[in-house]
mmCIF file of C-alpha atoms and ligand atoms in Angstrom:
data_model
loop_
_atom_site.group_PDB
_atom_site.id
_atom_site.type_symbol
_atom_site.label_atom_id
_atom_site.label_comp_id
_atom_site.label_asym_id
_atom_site.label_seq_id
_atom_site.Cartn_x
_atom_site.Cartn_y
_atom_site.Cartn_z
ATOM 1 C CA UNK Y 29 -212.910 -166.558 -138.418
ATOM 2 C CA UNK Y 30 -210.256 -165.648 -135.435
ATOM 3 C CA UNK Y 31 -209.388 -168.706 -133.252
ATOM 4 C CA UNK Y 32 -207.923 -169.193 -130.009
ATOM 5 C CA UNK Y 33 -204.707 -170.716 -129.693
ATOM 6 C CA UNK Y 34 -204.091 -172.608 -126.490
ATOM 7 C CA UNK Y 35 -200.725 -174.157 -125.814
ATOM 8 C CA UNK Y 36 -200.327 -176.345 -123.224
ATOM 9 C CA UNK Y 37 -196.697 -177.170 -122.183
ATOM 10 C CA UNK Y 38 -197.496 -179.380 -119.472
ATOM 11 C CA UNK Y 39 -194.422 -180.182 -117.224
ATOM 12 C CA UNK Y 40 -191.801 -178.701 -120.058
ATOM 13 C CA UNK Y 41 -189.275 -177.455 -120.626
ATOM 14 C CA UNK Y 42 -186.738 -177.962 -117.880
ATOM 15 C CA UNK Y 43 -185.344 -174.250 -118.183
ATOM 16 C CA UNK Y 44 -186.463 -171.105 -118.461
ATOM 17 C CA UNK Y 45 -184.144 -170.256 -121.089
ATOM 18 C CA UNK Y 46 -185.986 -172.901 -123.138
ATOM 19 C CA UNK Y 47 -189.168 -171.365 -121.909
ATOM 20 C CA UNK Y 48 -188.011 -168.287 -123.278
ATOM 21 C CA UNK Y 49 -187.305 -169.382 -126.939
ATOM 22 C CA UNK Y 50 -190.643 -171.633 -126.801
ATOM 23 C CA UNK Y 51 -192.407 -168.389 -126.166
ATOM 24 C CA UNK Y 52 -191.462 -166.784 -129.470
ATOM 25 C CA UNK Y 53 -191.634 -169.984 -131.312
ATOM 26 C CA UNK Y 54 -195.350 -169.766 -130.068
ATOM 27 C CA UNK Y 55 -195.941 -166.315 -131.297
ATOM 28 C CA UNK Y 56 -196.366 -167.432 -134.639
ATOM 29 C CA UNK Y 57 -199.936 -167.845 -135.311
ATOM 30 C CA UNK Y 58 -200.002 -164.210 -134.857
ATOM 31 C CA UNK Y 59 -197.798 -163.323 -137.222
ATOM 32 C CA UNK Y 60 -199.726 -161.391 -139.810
ATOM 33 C CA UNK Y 61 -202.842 -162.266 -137.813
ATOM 34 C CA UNK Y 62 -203.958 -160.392 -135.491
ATOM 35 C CA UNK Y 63 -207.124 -161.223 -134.899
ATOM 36 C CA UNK Y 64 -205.544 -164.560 -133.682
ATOM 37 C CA UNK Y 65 -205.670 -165.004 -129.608
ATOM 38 C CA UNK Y 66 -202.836 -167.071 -128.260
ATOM 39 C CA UNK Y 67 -202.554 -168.420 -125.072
ATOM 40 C CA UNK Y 68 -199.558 -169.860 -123.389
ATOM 41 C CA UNK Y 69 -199.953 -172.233 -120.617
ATOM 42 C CA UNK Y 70 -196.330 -172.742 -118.892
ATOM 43 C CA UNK Y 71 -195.800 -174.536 -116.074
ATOM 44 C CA UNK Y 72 -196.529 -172.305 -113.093
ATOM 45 C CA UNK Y 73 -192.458 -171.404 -112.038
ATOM 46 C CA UNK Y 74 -192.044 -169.657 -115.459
ATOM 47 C CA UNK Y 75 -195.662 -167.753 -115.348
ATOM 48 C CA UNK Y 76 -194.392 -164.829 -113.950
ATOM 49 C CA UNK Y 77 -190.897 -163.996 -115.681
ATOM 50 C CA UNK Y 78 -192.630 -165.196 -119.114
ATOM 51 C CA UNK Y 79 -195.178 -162.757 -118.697
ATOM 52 C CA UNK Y 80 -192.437 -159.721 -117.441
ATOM 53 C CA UNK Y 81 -190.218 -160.893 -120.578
ATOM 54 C CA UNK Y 82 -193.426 -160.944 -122.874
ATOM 55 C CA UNK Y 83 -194.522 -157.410 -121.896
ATOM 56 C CA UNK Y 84 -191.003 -156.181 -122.057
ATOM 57 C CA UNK Y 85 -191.311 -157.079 -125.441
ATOM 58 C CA UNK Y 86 -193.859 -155.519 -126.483
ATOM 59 C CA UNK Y 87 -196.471 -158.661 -126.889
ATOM 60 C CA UNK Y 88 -199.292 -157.106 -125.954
ATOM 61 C CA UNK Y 89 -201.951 -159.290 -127.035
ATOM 62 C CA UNK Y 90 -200.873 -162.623 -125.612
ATOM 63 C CA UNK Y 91 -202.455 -164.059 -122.692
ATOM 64 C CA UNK Y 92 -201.064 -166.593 -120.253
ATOM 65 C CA UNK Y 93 -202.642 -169.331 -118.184
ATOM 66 C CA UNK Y 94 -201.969 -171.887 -115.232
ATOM 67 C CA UNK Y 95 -202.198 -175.291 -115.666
ATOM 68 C CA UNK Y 96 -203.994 -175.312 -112.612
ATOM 69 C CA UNK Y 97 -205.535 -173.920 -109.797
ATOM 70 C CA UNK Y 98 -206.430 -174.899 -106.112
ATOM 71 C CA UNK Y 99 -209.815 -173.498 -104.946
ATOM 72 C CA UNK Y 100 -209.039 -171.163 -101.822
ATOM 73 C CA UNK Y 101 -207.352 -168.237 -102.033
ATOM 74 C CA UNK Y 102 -205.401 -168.366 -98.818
ATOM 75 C CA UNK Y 103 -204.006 -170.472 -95.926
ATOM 76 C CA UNK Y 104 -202.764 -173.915 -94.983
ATOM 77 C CA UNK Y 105 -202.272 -175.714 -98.074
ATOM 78 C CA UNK Y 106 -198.776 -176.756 -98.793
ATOM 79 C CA UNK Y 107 -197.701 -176.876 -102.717
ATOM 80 C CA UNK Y 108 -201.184 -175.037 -103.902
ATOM 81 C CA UNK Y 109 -201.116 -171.868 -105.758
ATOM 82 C CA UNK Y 110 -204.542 -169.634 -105.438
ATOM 83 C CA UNK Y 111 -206.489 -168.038 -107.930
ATOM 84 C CA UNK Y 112 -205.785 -164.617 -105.816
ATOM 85 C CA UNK Y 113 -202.263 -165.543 -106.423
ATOM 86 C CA UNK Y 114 -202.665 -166.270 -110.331
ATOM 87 C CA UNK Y 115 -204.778 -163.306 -111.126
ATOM 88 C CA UNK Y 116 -202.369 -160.460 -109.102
ATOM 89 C CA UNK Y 117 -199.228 -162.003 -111.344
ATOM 90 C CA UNK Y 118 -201.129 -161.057 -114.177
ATOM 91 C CA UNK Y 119 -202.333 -164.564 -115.256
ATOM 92 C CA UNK Y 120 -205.704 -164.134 -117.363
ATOM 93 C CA UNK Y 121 -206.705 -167.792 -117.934
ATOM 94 C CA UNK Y 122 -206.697 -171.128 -116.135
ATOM 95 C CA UNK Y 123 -206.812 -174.676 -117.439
ATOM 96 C CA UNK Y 124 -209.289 -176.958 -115.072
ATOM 97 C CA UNK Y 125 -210.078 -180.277 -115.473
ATOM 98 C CA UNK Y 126 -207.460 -181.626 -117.400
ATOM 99 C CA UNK Y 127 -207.551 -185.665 -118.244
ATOM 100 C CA UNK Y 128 -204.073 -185.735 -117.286
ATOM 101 C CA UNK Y 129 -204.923 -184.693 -113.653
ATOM 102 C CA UNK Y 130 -208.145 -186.194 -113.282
ATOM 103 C CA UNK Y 131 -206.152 -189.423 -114.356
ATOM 104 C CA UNK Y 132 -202.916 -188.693 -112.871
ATOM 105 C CA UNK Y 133 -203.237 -186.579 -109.299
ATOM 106 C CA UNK Y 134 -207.265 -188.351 -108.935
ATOM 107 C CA UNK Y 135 -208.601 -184.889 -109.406
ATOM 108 C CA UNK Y 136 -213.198 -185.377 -109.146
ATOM 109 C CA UNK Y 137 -215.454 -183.389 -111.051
ATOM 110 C CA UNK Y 138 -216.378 -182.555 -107.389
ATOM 111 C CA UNK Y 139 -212.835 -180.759 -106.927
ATOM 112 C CA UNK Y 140 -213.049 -179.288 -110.679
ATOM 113 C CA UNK Y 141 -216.433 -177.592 -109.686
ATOM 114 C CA UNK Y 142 -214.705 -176.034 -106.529
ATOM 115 C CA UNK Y 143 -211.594 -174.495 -109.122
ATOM 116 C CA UNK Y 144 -214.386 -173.552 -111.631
ATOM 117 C CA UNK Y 145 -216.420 -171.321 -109.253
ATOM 118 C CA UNK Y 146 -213.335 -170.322 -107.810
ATOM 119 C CA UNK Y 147 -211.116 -168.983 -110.590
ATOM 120 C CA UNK Y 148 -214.105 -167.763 -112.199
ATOM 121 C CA UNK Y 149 -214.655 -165.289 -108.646
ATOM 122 C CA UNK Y 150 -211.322 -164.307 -108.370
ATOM 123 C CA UNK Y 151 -212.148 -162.837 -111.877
ATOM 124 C CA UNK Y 152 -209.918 -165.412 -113.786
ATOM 125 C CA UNK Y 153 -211.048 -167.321 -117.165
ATOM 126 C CA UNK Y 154 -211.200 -171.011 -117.297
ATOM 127 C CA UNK Y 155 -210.810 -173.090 -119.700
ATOM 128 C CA UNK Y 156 -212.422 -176.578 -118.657
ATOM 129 C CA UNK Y 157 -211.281 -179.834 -120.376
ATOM 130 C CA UNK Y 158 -214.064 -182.607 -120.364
ATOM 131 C CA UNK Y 159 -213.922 -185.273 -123.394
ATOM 132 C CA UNK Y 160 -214.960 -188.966 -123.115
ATOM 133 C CA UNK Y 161 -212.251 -191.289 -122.204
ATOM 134 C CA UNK Y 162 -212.859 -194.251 -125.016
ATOM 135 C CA UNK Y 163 -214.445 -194.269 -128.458
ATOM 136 C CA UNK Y 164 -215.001 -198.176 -128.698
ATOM 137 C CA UNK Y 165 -214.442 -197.567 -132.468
ATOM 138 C CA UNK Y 166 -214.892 -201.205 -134.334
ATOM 139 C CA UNK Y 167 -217.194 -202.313 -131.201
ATOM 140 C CA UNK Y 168 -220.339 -200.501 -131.941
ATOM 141 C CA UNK Y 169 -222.169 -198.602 -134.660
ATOM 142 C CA UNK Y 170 -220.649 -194.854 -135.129
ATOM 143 C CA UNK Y 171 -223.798 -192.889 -134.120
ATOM 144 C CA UNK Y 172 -224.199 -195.115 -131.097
ATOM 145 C CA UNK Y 173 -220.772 -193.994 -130.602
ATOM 146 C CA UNK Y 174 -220.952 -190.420 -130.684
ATOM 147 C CA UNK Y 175 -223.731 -190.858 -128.407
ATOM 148 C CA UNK Y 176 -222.360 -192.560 -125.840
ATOM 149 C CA UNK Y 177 -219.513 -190.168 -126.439
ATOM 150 C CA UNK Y 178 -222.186 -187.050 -125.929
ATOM 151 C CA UNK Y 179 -223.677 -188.661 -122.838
ATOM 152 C CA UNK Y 180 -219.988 -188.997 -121.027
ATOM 153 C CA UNK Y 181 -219.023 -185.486 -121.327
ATOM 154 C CA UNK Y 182 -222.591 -184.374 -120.049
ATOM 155 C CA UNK Y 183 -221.993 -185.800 -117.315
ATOM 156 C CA UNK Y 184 -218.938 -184.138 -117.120
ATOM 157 C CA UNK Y 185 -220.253 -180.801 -117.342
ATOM 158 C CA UNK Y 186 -223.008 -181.122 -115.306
ATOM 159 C CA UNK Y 187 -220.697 -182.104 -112.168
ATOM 160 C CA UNK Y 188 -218.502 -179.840 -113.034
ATOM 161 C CA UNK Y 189 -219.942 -176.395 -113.751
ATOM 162 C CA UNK Y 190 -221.178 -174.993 -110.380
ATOM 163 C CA UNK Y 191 -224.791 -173.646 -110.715
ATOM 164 C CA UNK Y 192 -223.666 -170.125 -109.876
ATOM 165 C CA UNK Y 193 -222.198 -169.493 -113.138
ATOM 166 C CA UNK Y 194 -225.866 -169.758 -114.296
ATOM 167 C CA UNK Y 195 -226.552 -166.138 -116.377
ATOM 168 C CA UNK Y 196 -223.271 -164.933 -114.547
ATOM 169 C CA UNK Y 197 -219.819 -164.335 -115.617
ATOM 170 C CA UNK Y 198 -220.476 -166.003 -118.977
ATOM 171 C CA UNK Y 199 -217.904 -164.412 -121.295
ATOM 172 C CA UNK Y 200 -214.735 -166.061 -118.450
ATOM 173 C CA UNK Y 201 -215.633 -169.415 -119.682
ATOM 174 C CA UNK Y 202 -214.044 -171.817 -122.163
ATOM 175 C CA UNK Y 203 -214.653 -175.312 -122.616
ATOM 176 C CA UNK Y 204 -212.134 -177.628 -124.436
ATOM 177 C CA UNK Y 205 -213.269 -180.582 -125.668
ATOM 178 C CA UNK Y 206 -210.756 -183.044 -125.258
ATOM 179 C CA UNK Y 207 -211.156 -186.764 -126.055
ATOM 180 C CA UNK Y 208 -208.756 -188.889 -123.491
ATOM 181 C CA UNK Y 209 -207.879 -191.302 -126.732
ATOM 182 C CA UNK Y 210 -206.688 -188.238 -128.661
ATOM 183 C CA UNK Y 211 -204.222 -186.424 -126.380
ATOM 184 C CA UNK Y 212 -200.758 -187.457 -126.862
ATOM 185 C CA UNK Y 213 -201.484 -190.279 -128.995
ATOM 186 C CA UNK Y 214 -201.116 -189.025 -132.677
ATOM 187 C CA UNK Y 215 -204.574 -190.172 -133.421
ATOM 188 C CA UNK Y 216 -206.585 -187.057 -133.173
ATOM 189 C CA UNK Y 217 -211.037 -186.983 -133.733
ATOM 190 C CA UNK Y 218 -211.930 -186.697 -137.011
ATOM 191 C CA UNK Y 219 -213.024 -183.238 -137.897
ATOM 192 C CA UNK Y 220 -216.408 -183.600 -138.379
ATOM 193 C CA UNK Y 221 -216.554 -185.824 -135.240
ATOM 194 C CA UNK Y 222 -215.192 -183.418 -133.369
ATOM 195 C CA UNK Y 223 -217.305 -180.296 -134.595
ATOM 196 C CA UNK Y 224 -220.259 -182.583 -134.086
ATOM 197 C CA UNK Y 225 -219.190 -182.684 -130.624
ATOM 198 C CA UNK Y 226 -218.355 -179.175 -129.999
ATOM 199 C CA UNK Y 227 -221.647 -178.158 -131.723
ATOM 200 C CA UNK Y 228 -223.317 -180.599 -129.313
ATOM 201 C CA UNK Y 229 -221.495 -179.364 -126.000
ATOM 202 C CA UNK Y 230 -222.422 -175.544 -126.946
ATOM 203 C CA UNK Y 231 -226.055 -176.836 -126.857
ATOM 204 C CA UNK Y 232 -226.068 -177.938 -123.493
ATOM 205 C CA UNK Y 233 -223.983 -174.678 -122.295
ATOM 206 C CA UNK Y 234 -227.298 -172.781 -124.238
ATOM 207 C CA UNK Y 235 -229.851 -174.776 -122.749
ATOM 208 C CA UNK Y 236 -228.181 -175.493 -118.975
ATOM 209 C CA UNK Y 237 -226.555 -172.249 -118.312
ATOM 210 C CA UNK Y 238 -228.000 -169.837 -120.783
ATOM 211 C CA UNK Y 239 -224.682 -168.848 -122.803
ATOM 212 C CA UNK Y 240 -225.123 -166.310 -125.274
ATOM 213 C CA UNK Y 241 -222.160 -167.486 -127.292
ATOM 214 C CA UNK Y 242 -220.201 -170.425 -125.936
ATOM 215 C CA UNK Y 243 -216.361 -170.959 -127.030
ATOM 216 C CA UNK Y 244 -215.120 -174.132 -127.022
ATOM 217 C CA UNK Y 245 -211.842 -175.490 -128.181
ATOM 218 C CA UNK Y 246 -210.805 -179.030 -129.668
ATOM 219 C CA UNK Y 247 -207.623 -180.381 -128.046
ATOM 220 C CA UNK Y 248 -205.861 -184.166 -128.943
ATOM 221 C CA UNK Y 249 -202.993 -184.694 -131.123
ATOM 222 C CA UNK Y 250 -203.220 -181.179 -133.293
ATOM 223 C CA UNK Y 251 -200.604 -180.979 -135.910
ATOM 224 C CA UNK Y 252 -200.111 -179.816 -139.210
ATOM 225 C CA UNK Y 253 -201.370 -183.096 -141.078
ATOM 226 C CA UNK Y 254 -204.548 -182.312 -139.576
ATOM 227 C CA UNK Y 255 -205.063 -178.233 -139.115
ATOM 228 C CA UNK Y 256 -206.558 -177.687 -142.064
ATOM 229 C CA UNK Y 257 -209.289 -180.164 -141.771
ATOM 230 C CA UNK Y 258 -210.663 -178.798 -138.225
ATOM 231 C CA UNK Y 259 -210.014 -174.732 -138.977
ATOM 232 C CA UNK Y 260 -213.045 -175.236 -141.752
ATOM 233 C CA UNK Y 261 -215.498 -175.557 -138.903
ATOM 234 C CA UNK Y 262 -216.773 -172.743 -137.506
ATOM 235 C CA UNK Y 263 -217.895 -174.462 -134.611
ATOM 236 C CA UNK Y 264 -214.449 -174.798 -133.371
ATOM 237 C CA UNK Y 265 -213.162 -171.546 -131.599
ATOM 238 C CA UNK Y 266 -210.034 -172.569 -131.801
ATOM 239 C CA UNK Y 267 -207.372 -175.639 -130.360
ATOM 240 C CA UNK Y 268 -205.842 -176.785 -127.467
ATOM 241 C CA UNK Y 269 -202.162 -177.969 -128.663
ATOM 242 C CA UNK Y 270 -199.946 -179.992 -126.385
ATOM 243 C CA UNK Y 271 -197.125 -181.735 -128.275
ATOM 244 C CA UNK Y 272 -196.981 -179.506 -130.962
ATOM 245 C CA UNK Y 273 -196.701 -176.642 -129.274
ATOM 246 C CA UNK Y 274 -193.088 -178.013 -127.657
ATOM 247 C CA UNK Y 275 -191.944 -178.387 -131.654
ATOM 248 C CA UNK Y 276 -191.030 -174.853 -133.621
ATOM 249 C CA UNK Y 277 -190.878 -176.520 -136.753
ATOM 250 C CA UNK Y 278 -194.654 -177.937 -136.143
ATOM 251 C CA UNK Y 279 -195.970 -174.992 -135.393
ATOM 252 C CA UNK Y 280 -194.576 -173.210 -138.063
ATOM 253 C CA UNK Y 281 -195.757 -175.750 -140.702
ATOM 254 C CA UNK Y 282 -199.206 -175.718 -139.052
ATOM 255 C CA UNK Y 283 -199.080 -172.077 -139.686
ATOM 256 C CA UNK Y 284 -197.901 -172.531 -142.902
ATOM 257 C CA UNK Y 285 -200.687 -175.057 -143.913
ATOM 258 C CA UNK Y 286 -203.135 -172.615 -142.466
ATOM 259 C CA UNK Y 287 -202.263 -169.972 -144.326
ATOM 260 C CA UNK Y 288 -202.185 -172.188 -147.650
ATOM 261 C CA UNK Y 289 -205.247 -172.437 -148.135
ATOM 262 C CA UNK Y 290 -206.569 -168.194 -147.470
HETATM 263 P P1 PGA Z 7 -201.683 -183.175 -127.457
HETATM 264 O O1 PGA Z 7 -202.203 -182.651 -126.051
HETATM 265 O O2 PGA Z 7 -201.805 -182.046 -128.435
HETATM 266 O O3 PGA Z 7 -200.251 -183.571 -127.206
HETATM 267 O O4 PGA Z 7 -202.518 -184.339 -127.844
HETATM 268 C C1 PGA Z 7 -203.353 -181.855 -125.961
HETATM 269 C C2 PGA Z 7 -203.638 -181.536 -124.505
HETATM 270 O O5 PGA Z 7 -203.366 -182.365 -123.642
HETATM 271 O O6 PGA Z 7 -204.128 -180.445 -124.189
#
């Protein structure tokens, strides 16, 4: 089954000439793949030369997103970039909500709803990160766990999908479920954890907002020990990859270990 390849860059590299070379590192997944959709989420001063150097190439079928977006799409607010701004450069997809800002830069669900609603009228596709921040593991029983886990991230979505996406614009959203304790930290969910929760957030999206098909994404410490455990589940559209993503030879031997086991 086609996933989506998301990879987040966060605040690297520190040249565009190094953005440059990432960007065909990148490319692999869809190397002999084409049903594969990759997304490449620079930091916003490379967006638009990426995207002229990616077209000049002939990449037709790679998308690019911001790591961000500020809510209005005009006037007097120093350093923000608007979704107006994003989707005239030829940006297709944001990424809202990350745990990195909401940690970081204090970012609320209350702002996160106000991006949402906004990308998603300025005809942009989000991809919202929620994911509980602990796991407790060793504290409690597993399945009290996961619930506890299941109950933090509803609250997540429910302050931060604004009800005017309700039976509107369905197909420009993407959630990524992203547990804090994974990202960054080698220790990634289990598989099945994971597609439990995915299965369990694309319930709620049914149910609250009446999605006909809900994507959504796993993103924490993906890497090629662990690909081949979470591609199994069809549940999982497809991966948010920070680290990895920064590392050619990673992505290549996650590709490789992919392709393994066809
Ligand atoms: P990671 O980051 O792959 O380095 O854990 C994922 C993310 O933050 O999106």
């Amino acid at each position: 089954m086609a996933k989506i390849w998301a990879f987040n860059w966060k605040m690297n590299p520190q040249s565009f000439g190094e953005a440059k070379r990432l960007l065909t590192y990148n490319l692999q997944p869809t190397t002999n793949n084409k049903n594969v959709e990759v997304i490449i989420c620079p930091p916003f001063v490379y967006l638009e030369k990426l995207i002229a150097s990616a077209f000049a190439k002939g990449y037709g079928g790679l998308r690019f997103a911001s790591q961000d977006v500020f809510w209005e799409n005009k006037g007097a607010y120093t350093g923000e970039i608007s979704p107006i701004m994003l989707k005239n450069l030829g940006v297709e997809y944001v990424i809202i909500g990350h745990s990195e800002r909401r940690k970081h830069l204090a970012e609320t669900d209350e702002m996160i709803n106000k991006k949402v609603l906004a990308a998603l009228k300025a005809g942009l596709k989000v991809i919202l990160c929620v994911g509980e921040e602990n796991r407790e593991l060793g504290i409690m029983n597993k399945k009290l766990v996961i619930r506890k886990a299941k109950s933090y991230v509803k609250k997540q979505l429910e302050k931060d999908l604004p009800p005017q996406i309700l039976k509107k614009n369905l197909g420009g959203l993407i959630v990524a479920y992203e547990p804090v304790w994974a990202i960054g930290t080698g220790l990634a969910d289990t598989s099945e954890d994971a597609a439990e929760m995915i299965k369990y957030i694309k319930e709620f999206l049914i149910s609250n907002f009446q999605f006909s098909n809900p994507k959504v994404l796993y993103g924490g410490s993906v890497g090629s020990k662990n690909i081949k455990d979470f591609v199994q589940y069809n549940e999982i559209n497809g991966f948010l990859v920070g680290s990895a993503s920064l590392k050619p030879l990673e992505i290549g031997k996650i590709i490789m270990a992919i392709n393994h086991d066809k």
